[in-house]
Amino acid sequence: MRAYSDPRPGVPVVDAHAGESWMVISLDRPPSTLGSVHEQRTCVAFVATDPDALPSLLPARSYLTLAFPAPVLQGIGLDGIGALAVDVGSALFWPFLTFAWVCATADRRQTGLTLYYSERLLQEMIVGVVVASLRGDHARTMTEDYSAALSIIAARVGDPELTPAAIAAELNTSLRSLQRQFASRGTTMDRSIRAARVGHARTLLEDPVYDLLTIERVAHACGLANGSSLARAFSAEGLPSPAAVRATARRR
């Protein structure tokens, strides 16, 4: 993550490396802590899975670039887009930008634990910003309802009320039509929701930071009623029990 104020000509804004995705934000001055509305008119932001897909940015007084692991954006509907214009008017964007700028320009030395949680929070905020942009009217013309549905699943994976009907209602589209789009890709909406819940649960179970969470609490965090429901979901995905997954991660 880098912040540039009055960058010299020739300074590369994106330093691309394999296996990374990027967000590039250009603005006429560093963000204020208030993130006032008038600043939104002088800010342009893009997220890209391919650096060659990033459009040319207009000269600006300030830039913020963030490189992060490409898997952060997997499964939210960005596949095949290459580069996406970020909705700088979304409710999350300016708090995210302000927080990221402070992190990039902080002079104080950070501990390893602080850096770890800052990175996790930044990644989650990036996903939120991208999901908000994908669900905008402009993005819906670029992607199918299928991609928008994946965005909702990724954003609401911990919501026990997340169902195919709820997703269709949120997209203001026909449930049957949406189900056909999933079927054409060899899957179903229920299966995609289950896979997302299991994937999130595995992340929690394999991360030693969350060792104090019981299997029951992990299930709740993934939108499931109890540990038994989580175990059945793991079995349906061809995985061993949640307890076995956690034990294997600890042995590694």
mmCIF file of C-alpha atoms in Angstrom:
data_model
loop_
_atom_site.group_PDB
_atom_site.id
_atom_site.type_symbol
_atom_site.label_atom_id
_atom_site.label_comp_id
_atom_site.label_asym_id
_atom_site.label_seq_id
_atom_site.Cartn_x
_atom_site.Cartn_y
_atom_site.Cartn_z
ATOM 1 C CA MET A 1 0.000 0.000 0.000
ATOM 2 C CA ARG A 2 1.437 3.363 -1.019
ATOM 3 C CA ALA A 3 0.245 6.941 -0.807
ATOM 4 C CA TYR A 4 1.602 9.595 -3.145
ATOM 5 C CA SER A 5 1.206 13.342 -2.740
ATOM 6 C CA ASP A 6 2.449 15.444 -5.674
ATOM 7 C CA PRO A 7 4.200 12.429 -7.274
ATOM 8 C CA ARG A 8 7.142 13.170 -9.528
ATOM 9 C CA PRO A 9 6.703 12.465 -13.248
ATOM 10 C CA GLY A 10 7.600 8.897 -14.081
ATOM 11 C CA VAL A 11 6.858 7.490 -10.630
ATOM 12 C CA PRO A 12 4.944 4.226 -11.212
ATOM 13 C CA VAL A 13 1.551 4.290 -9.539
ATOM 14 C CA VAL A 14 1.092 0.504 -9.865
ATOM 15 C CA ASP A 15 3.981 -1.849 -9.196
ATOM 16 C CA ALA A 16 2.439 -5.068 -10.471
ATOM 17 C CA HIS A 17 3.371 -8.535 -9.232
ATOM 18 C CA ALA A 18 1.973 -11.940 -10.121
ATOM 19 C CA GLY A 19 -0.884 -13.212 -7.967
ATOM 20 C CA GLU A 20 -2.039 -9.736 -6.944
ATOM 21 C CA SER A 21 -5.016 -7.521 -7.620
ATOM 22 C CA TRP A 22 -4.911 -3.736 -7.311
ATOM 23 C CA MET A 23 -7.000 -0.780 -6.333
ATOM 24 C CA VAL A 24 -5.855 2.615 -7.588
ATOM 25 C CA ILE A 25 -7.433 5.839 -6.343
ATOM 26 C CA SER A 26 -6.599 9.296 -7.681
ATOM 27 C CA LEU A 27 -7.795 12.491 -5.999
ATOM 28 C CA ASP A 28 -6.943 16.166 -6.009
ATOM 29 C CA ARG A 29 -5.848 16.186 -2.337
ATOM 30 C CA PRO A 30 -5.435 13.742 0.525
ATOM 31 C CA PRO A 31 -8.739 12.696 2.102
ATOM 32 C CA SER A 32 -9.913 14.519 5.173
ATOM 33 C CA THR A 33 -11.081 12.644 8.238
ATOM 34 C CA LEU A 34 -14.606 13.878 7.467
ATOM 35 C CA GLY A 35 -14.703 12.492 3.918
ATOM 36 C CA SER A 36 -16.902 15.396 2.864
ATOM 37 C CA VAL A 37 -19.251 15.094 -0.089
ATOM 38 C CA HIS A 38 -17.482 17.649 -2.296
ATOM 39 C CA GLU A 39 -14.362 15.466 -2.342
ATOM 40 C CA GLN A 40 -16.268 12.726 -4.106
ATOM 41 C CA ARG A 41 -16.396 14.837 -7.272
ATOM 42 C CA THR A 42 -12.617 14.916 -7.538
ATOM 43 C CA CYS A 43 -11.905 11.247 -6.951
ATOM 44 C CA VAL A 44 -11.602 8.344 -9.412
ATOM 45 C CA ALA A 45 -11.000 4.766 -8.329
ATOM 46 C CA PHE A 46 -10.558 1.458 -10.121
ATOM 47 C CA VAL A 47 -9.991 -2.100 -8.979
ATOM 48 C CA ALA A 48 -8.325 -4.549 -11.351
ATOM 49 C CA THR A 49 -7.397 -8.212 -11.492
ATOM 50 C CA ASP A 50 -5.149 -7.492 -14.487
ATOM 51 C CA PRO A 51 -2.818 -4.432 -14.426
ATOM 52 C CA ASP A 52 -3.063 -4.145 -18.216
ATOM 53 C CA ALA A 53 -6.811 -3.609 -17.831
ATOM 54 C CA LEU A 54 -6.388 -0.492 -15.681
ATOM 55 C CA PRO A 55 -7.462 2.585 -17.671
ATOM 56 C CA SER A 56 -5.163 5.562 -17.951
ATOM 57 C CA LEU A 57 -5.591 7.790 -14.920
ATOM 58 C CA LEU A 58 -5.783 11.535 -15.242
ATOM 59 C CA PRO A 59 -2.940 13.507 -13.609
ATOM 60 C CA ALA A 60 -3.767 14.054 -9.960
ATOM 61 C CA ARG A 61 -2.236 15.603 -6.858
ATOM 62 C CA SER A 62 -2.589 12.430 -4.804
ATOM 63 C CA TYR A 63 -2.766 8.692 -5.393
ATOM 64 C CA LEU A 64 -3.383 5.722 -3.156
ATOM 65 C CA THR A 65 -2.505 2.274 -4.474
ATOM 66 C CA LEU A 66 -3.267 -0.988 -2.730
ATOM 67 C CA ALA A 67 -1.987 -4.389 -3.823
ATOM 68 C CA PHE A 68 -3.582 -7.432 -2.233
ATOM 69 C CA PRO A 69 -3.786 -11.201 -2.868
ATOM 70 C CA ALA A 70 -5.947 -12.000 -5.891
ATOM 71 C CA PRO A 71 -8.002 -14.625 -3.950
ATOM 72 C CA VAL A 72 -9.481 -11.771 -1.870
ATOM 73 C CA LEU A 73 -11.769 -10.979 -4.819
ATOM 74 C CA GLN A 74 -12.605 -14.542 -5.828
ATOM 75 C CA GLY A 75 -16.234 -15.586 -5.813
ATOM 76 C CA ILE A 76 -17.832 -12.134 -5.637
ATOM 77 C CA GLY A 77 -18.661 -11.733 -9.345
ATOM 78 C CA LEU A 78 -15.630 -9.808 -10.605
ATOM 79 C CA ASP A 79 -14.416 -12.655 -12.819
ATOM 80 C CA GLY A 80 -14.005 -11.677 -16.452
ATOM 81 C CA ILE A 81 -14.364 -7.929 -15.875
ATOM 82 C CA GLY A 82 -10.629 -7.146 -15.722
ATOM 83 C CA ALA A 83 -11.131 -3.661 -14.285
ATOM 84 C CA LEU A 84 -14.095 -2.136 -12.470
ATOM 85 C CA ALA A 85 -14.836 1.515 -11.807
ATOM 86 C CA VAL A 86 -15.398 1.837 -8.068
ATOM 87 C CA ASP A 87 -18.515 3.636 -6.860
ATOM 88 C CA VAL A 88 -16.941 6.464 -4.855
ATOM 89 C CA GLY A 89 -20.397 7.545 -3.712
ATOM 90 C CA SER A 90 -21.116 4.366 -1.755
ATOM 91 C CA ALA A 91 -21.476 4.638 2.017
ATOM 92 C CA LEU A 92 -18.359 2.543 2.631
ATOM 93 C CA PHE A 93 -15.942 4.140 0.188
ATOM 94 C CA TRP A 94 -14.897 7.310 2.050
ATOM 95 C CA PRO A 95 -14.447 5.654 5.451
ATOM 96 C CA PHE A 96 -12.372 2.999 3.676
ATOM 97 C CA LEU A 97 -10.294 5.597 1.801
ATOM 98 C CA THR A 98 -9.620 7.627 4.948
ATOM 99 C CA PHE A 99 -8.627 4.555 6.951
ATOM 100 C CA ALA A 100 -6.386 3.235 4.151
ATOM 101 C CA TRP A 101 -4.681 6.626 3.723
ATOM 102 C CA VAL A 102 -3.957 6.843 7.457
ATOM 103 C CA CYS A 103 -2.537 3.297 7.420
ATOM 104 C CA ALA A 104 -0.322 4.115 4.422
ATOM 105 C CA THR A 105 1.031 7.351 5.874
ATOM 106 C CA ALA A 106 1.301 6.462 9.585
ATOM 107 C CA ASP A 107 4.713 7.217 11.059
ATOM 108 C CA ARG A 108 4.311 5.092 14.166
ATOM 109 C CA ARG A 109 5.776 1.607 14.076
ATOM 110 C CA GLN A 110 3.033 -1.016 14.156
ATOM 111 C CA THR A 111 3.213 -4.334 16.001
ATOM 112 C CA GLY A 112 2.770 -7.580 14.102
ATOM 113 C CA LEU A 113 -0.675 -8.138 15.632
ATOM 114 C CA THR A 114 -1.819 -4.614 14.739
ATOM 115 C CA LEU A 115 -0.616 -5.058 11.164
ATOM 116 C CA TYR A 116 -2.395 -8.408 10.926
ATOM 117 C CA TYR A 117 -5.771 -7.012 11.973
ATOM 118 C CA SER A 118 -5.316 -3.851 9.889
ATOM 119 C CA GLU A 119 -4.687 -5.962 6.796
ATOM 120 C CA ARG A 120 -7.725 -8.150 7.493
ATOM 121 C CA LEU A 121 -9.930 -5.106 7.992
ATOM 122 C CA LEU A 122 -8.634 -3.455 4.809
ATOM 123 C CA GLN A 123 -9.284 -6.614 2.798
ATOM 124 C CA GLU A 124 -12.836 -6.882 4.129
ATOM 125 C CA MET A 125 -13.472 -3.208 3.358
ATOM 126 C CA ILE A 126 -12.116 -3.677 -0.179
ATOM 127 C CA VAL A 127 -14.547 -6.555 -0.723
ATOM 128 C CA GLY A 128 -17.392 -4.375 0.581
ATOM 129 C CA VAL A 129 -16.463 -1.488 -1.722
ATOM 130 C CA VAL A 130 -16.245 -3.806 -4.745
ATOM 131 C CA VAL A 131 -19.525 -5.550 -3.926
ATOM 132 C CA ALA A 132 -21.265 -2.165 -3.627
ATOM 133 C CA SER A 133 -19.863 -1.187 -7.037
ATOM 134 C CA LEU A 134 -20.895 -4.475 -8.667
ATOM 135 C CA ARG A 135 -24.440 -4.073 -7.396
ATOM 136 C CA GLY A 136 -24.805 -0.570 -8.844
ATOM 137 C CA ASP A 137 -26.996 0.071 -11.887
ATOM 138 C CA HIS A 138 -23.978 0.666 -14.140
ATOM 139 C CA ALA A 139 -22.273 -2.545 -13.063
ATOM 140 C CA ARG A 140 -25.408 -4.576 -13.646
ATOM 141 C CA THR A 141 -25.183 -3.726 -17.355
ATOM 142 C CA MET A 142 -21.618 -5.098 -17.396
ATOM 143 C CA THR A 143 -22.284 -8.296 -15.470
ATOM 144 C CA GLU A 144 -25.106 -10.774 -15.263
ATOM 145 C CA ASP A 145 -27.499 -11.284 -12.396
ATOM 146 C CA TYR A 146 -25.445 -14.411 -11.691
ATOM 147 C CA SER A 147 -22.392 -12.298 -10.812
ATOM 148 C CA ALA A 148 -24.489 -9.918 -8.741
ATOM 149 C CA ALA A 149 -25.944 -12.889 -6.855
ATOM 150 C CA LEU A 150 -22.431 -14.141 -6.067
ATOM 151 C CA SER A 151 -21.633 -10.691 -4.691
ATOM 152 C CA ILE A 152 -24.607 -10.857 -2.349
ATOM 153 C CA ILE A 153 -23.668 -14.371 -1.209
ATOM 154 C CA ALA A 154 -20.113 -13.237 -0.435
ATOM 155 C CA ALA A 155 -21.309 -10.136 1.417
ATOM 156 C CA ARG A 156 -24.013 -11.919 3.455
ATOM 157 C CA VAL A 157 -22.372 -15.299 4.033
ATOM 158 C CA GLY A 158 -22.971 -14.983 7.791
ATOM 159 C CA ASP A 159 -26.648 -14.055 7.446
ATOM 160 C CA PRO A 160 -28.960 -16.950 8.430
ATOM 161 C CA GLU A 161 -31.744 -15.310 6.382
ATOM 162 C CA LEU A 162 -29.725 -15.623 3.158
ATOM 163 C CA THR A 163 -31.836 -17.753 0.769
ATOM 164 C CA PRO A 164 -32.289 -17.928 -3.014
ATOM 165 C CA ALA A 165 -35.604 -16.092 -2.670
ATOM 166 C CA ALA A 166 -33.986 -13.330 -0.601
ATOM 167 C CA ILE A 167 -31.228 -12.892 -3.216
ATOM 168 C CA ALA A 168 -33.743 -12.678 -6.066
ATOM 169 C CA ALA A 169 -35.785 -10.123 -4.121
ATOM 170 C CA GLU A 170 -32.684 -8.018 -3.431
ATOM 171 C CA LEU A 171 -31.805 -8.056 -7.144
ATOM 172 C CA ASN A 172 -35.436 -7.357 -8.080
ATOM 173 C CA THR A 173 -35.403 -10.270 -10.497
ATOM 174 C CA SER A 174 -37.257 -13.545 -10.982
ATOM 175 C CA LEU A 175 -36.168 -16.421 -8.754
ATOM 176 C CA ARG A 176 -36.759 -18.897 -11.585
ATOM 177 C CA SER A 177 -34.653 -16.850 -14.001
ATOM 178 C CA LEU A 178 -31.839 -16.600 -11.466
ATOM 179 C CA GLN A 179 -31.991 -20.332 -10.791
ATOM 180 C CA ARG A 180 -31.656 -20.991 -14.536
ATOM 181 C CA GLN A 181 -28.473 -18.908 -14.658
ATOM 182 C CA PHE A 182 -26.938 -21.002 -11.880
ATOM 183 C CA ALA A 183 -28.137 -24.236 -13.509
ATOM 184 C CA SER A 184 -26.478 -23.253 -16.803
ATOM 185 C CA ARG A 185 -23.188 -23.217 -14.891
ATOM 186 C CA GLY A 186 -23.731 -26.665 -13.412
ATOM 187 C CA THR A 187 -24.693 -25.550 -9.924
ATOM 188 C CA THR A 188 -27.611 -24.245 -7.857
ATOM 189 C CA MET A 189 -28.107 -21.224 -5.641
ATOM 190 C CA ASP A 190 -28.433 -23.389 -2.535
ATOM 191 C CA ARG A 191 -25.168 -25.155 -3.376
ATOM 192 C CA SER A 192 -23.387 -21.841 -3.931
ATOM 193 C CA ILE A 193 -24.631 -20.498 -0.596
ATOM 194 C CA ARG A 194 -23.517 -23.692 1.159
ATOM 195 C CA ALA A 195 -20.077 -23.581 -0.498
ATOM 196 C CA ALA A 196 -19.623 -19.953 0.591
ATOM 197 C CA ARG A 197 -20.597 -20.774 4.182
ATOM 198 C CA VAL A 198 -18.223 -23.755 4.275
ATOM 199 C CA GLY A 199 -15.402 -21.708 2.757
ATOM 200 C CA HIS A 200 -15.836 -19.031 5.415
ATOM 201 C CA ALA A 201 -15.978 -21.646 8.154
ATOM 202 C CA ARG A 202 -12.735 -23.236 6.937
ATOM 203 C CA THR A 203 -11.039 -19.841 7.076
ATOM 204 C CA LEU A 204 -12.054 -19.457 10.723
ATOM 205 C CA LEU A 205 -11.204 -23.034 11.681
ATOM 206 C CA GLU A 206 -7.759 -22.983 10.064
ATOM 207 C CA ASP A 207 -6.740 -19.626 11.511
ATOM 208 C CA PRO A 208 -5.186 -19.979 14.999
ATOM 209 C CA VAL A 209 -6.436 -16.491 15.870
ATOM 210 C CA TYR A 210 -9.938 -17.997 16.145
ATOM 211 C CA ASP A 211 -9.007 -21.057 18.218
ATOM 212 C CA LEU A 212 -11.146 -19.814 21.108
ATOM 213 C CA LEU A 213 -14.272 -19.945 18.936
ATOM 214 C CA THR A 214 -16.211 -23.145 19.503
ATOM 215 C CA ILE A 215 -17.524 -25.097 16.506
ATOM 216 C CA GLU A 216 -20.970 -23.850 17.487
ATOM 217 C CA ARG A 217 -19.877 -20.209 17.300
ATOM 218 C CA VAL A 218 -18.126 -20.799 13.977
ATOM 219 C CA ALA A 219 -21.403 -22.199 12.666
ATOM 220 C CA HIS A 220 -23.278 -19.102 13.832
ATOM 221 C CA ALA A 221 -20.678 -16.840 12.176
ATOM 222 C CA CYS A 222 -21.367 -18.654 8.911
ATOM 223 C CA GLY A 223 -25.131 -18.274 9.091
ATOM 224 C CA LEU A 224 -25.869 -21.825 10.277
ATOM 225 C CA ALA A 225 -27.945 -22.869 13.262
ATOM 226 C CA ASN A 226 -25.472 -25.115 15.072
ATOM 227 C CA GLY A 227 -22.415 -27.328 14.842
ATOM 228 C CA SER A 228 -24.439 -30.239 13.464
ATOM 229 C CA SER A 229 -25.625 -28.108 10.544
ATOM 230 C CA LEU A 230 -22.032 -27.086 9.889
ATOM 231 C CA ALA A 231 -20.879 -30.712 9.952
ATOM 232 C CA ARG A 232 -23.578 -31.681 7.438
ATOM 233 C CA ALA A 233 -22.541 -28.806 5.180
ATOM 234 C CA PHE A 234 -18.901 -29.936 5.354
ATOM 235 C CA SER A 235 -19.914 -33.498 4.507
ATOM 236 C CA ALA A 236 -21.977 -32.302 1.535
ATOM 237 C CA GLU A 237 -18.886 -30.481 0.247
ATOM 238 C CA GLY A 238 -16.807 -33.669 0.588
ATOM 239 C CA LEU A 239 -14.849 -32.446 3.604
ATOM 240 C CA PRO A 240 -14.098 -34.061 6.971
ATOM 241 C CA SER A 241 -15.786 -32.735 10.098
ATOM 242 C CA PRO A 242 -15.105 -29.153 11.253
ATOM 243 C CA ALA A 243 -13.204 -30.491 14.275
ATOM 244 C CA ALA A 244 -11.008 -32.604 12.000
ATOM 245 C CA VAL A 245 -10.309 -29.631 9.734
ATOM 246 C CA ARG A 246 -9.199 -27.566 12.727
ATOM 247 C CA ALA A 247 -7.052 -30.403 14.093
ATOM 248 C CA THR A 248 -5.344 -30.910 10.721
ATOM 249 C CA ALA A 249 -4.551 -27.201 10.492
ATOM 250 C CA ARG A 250 -2.998 -27.268 13.960
ATOM 251 C CA ARG A 251 -0.786 -30.251 13.081
ATOM 252 C CA ARG A 252 0.489 -28.397 10.010
#
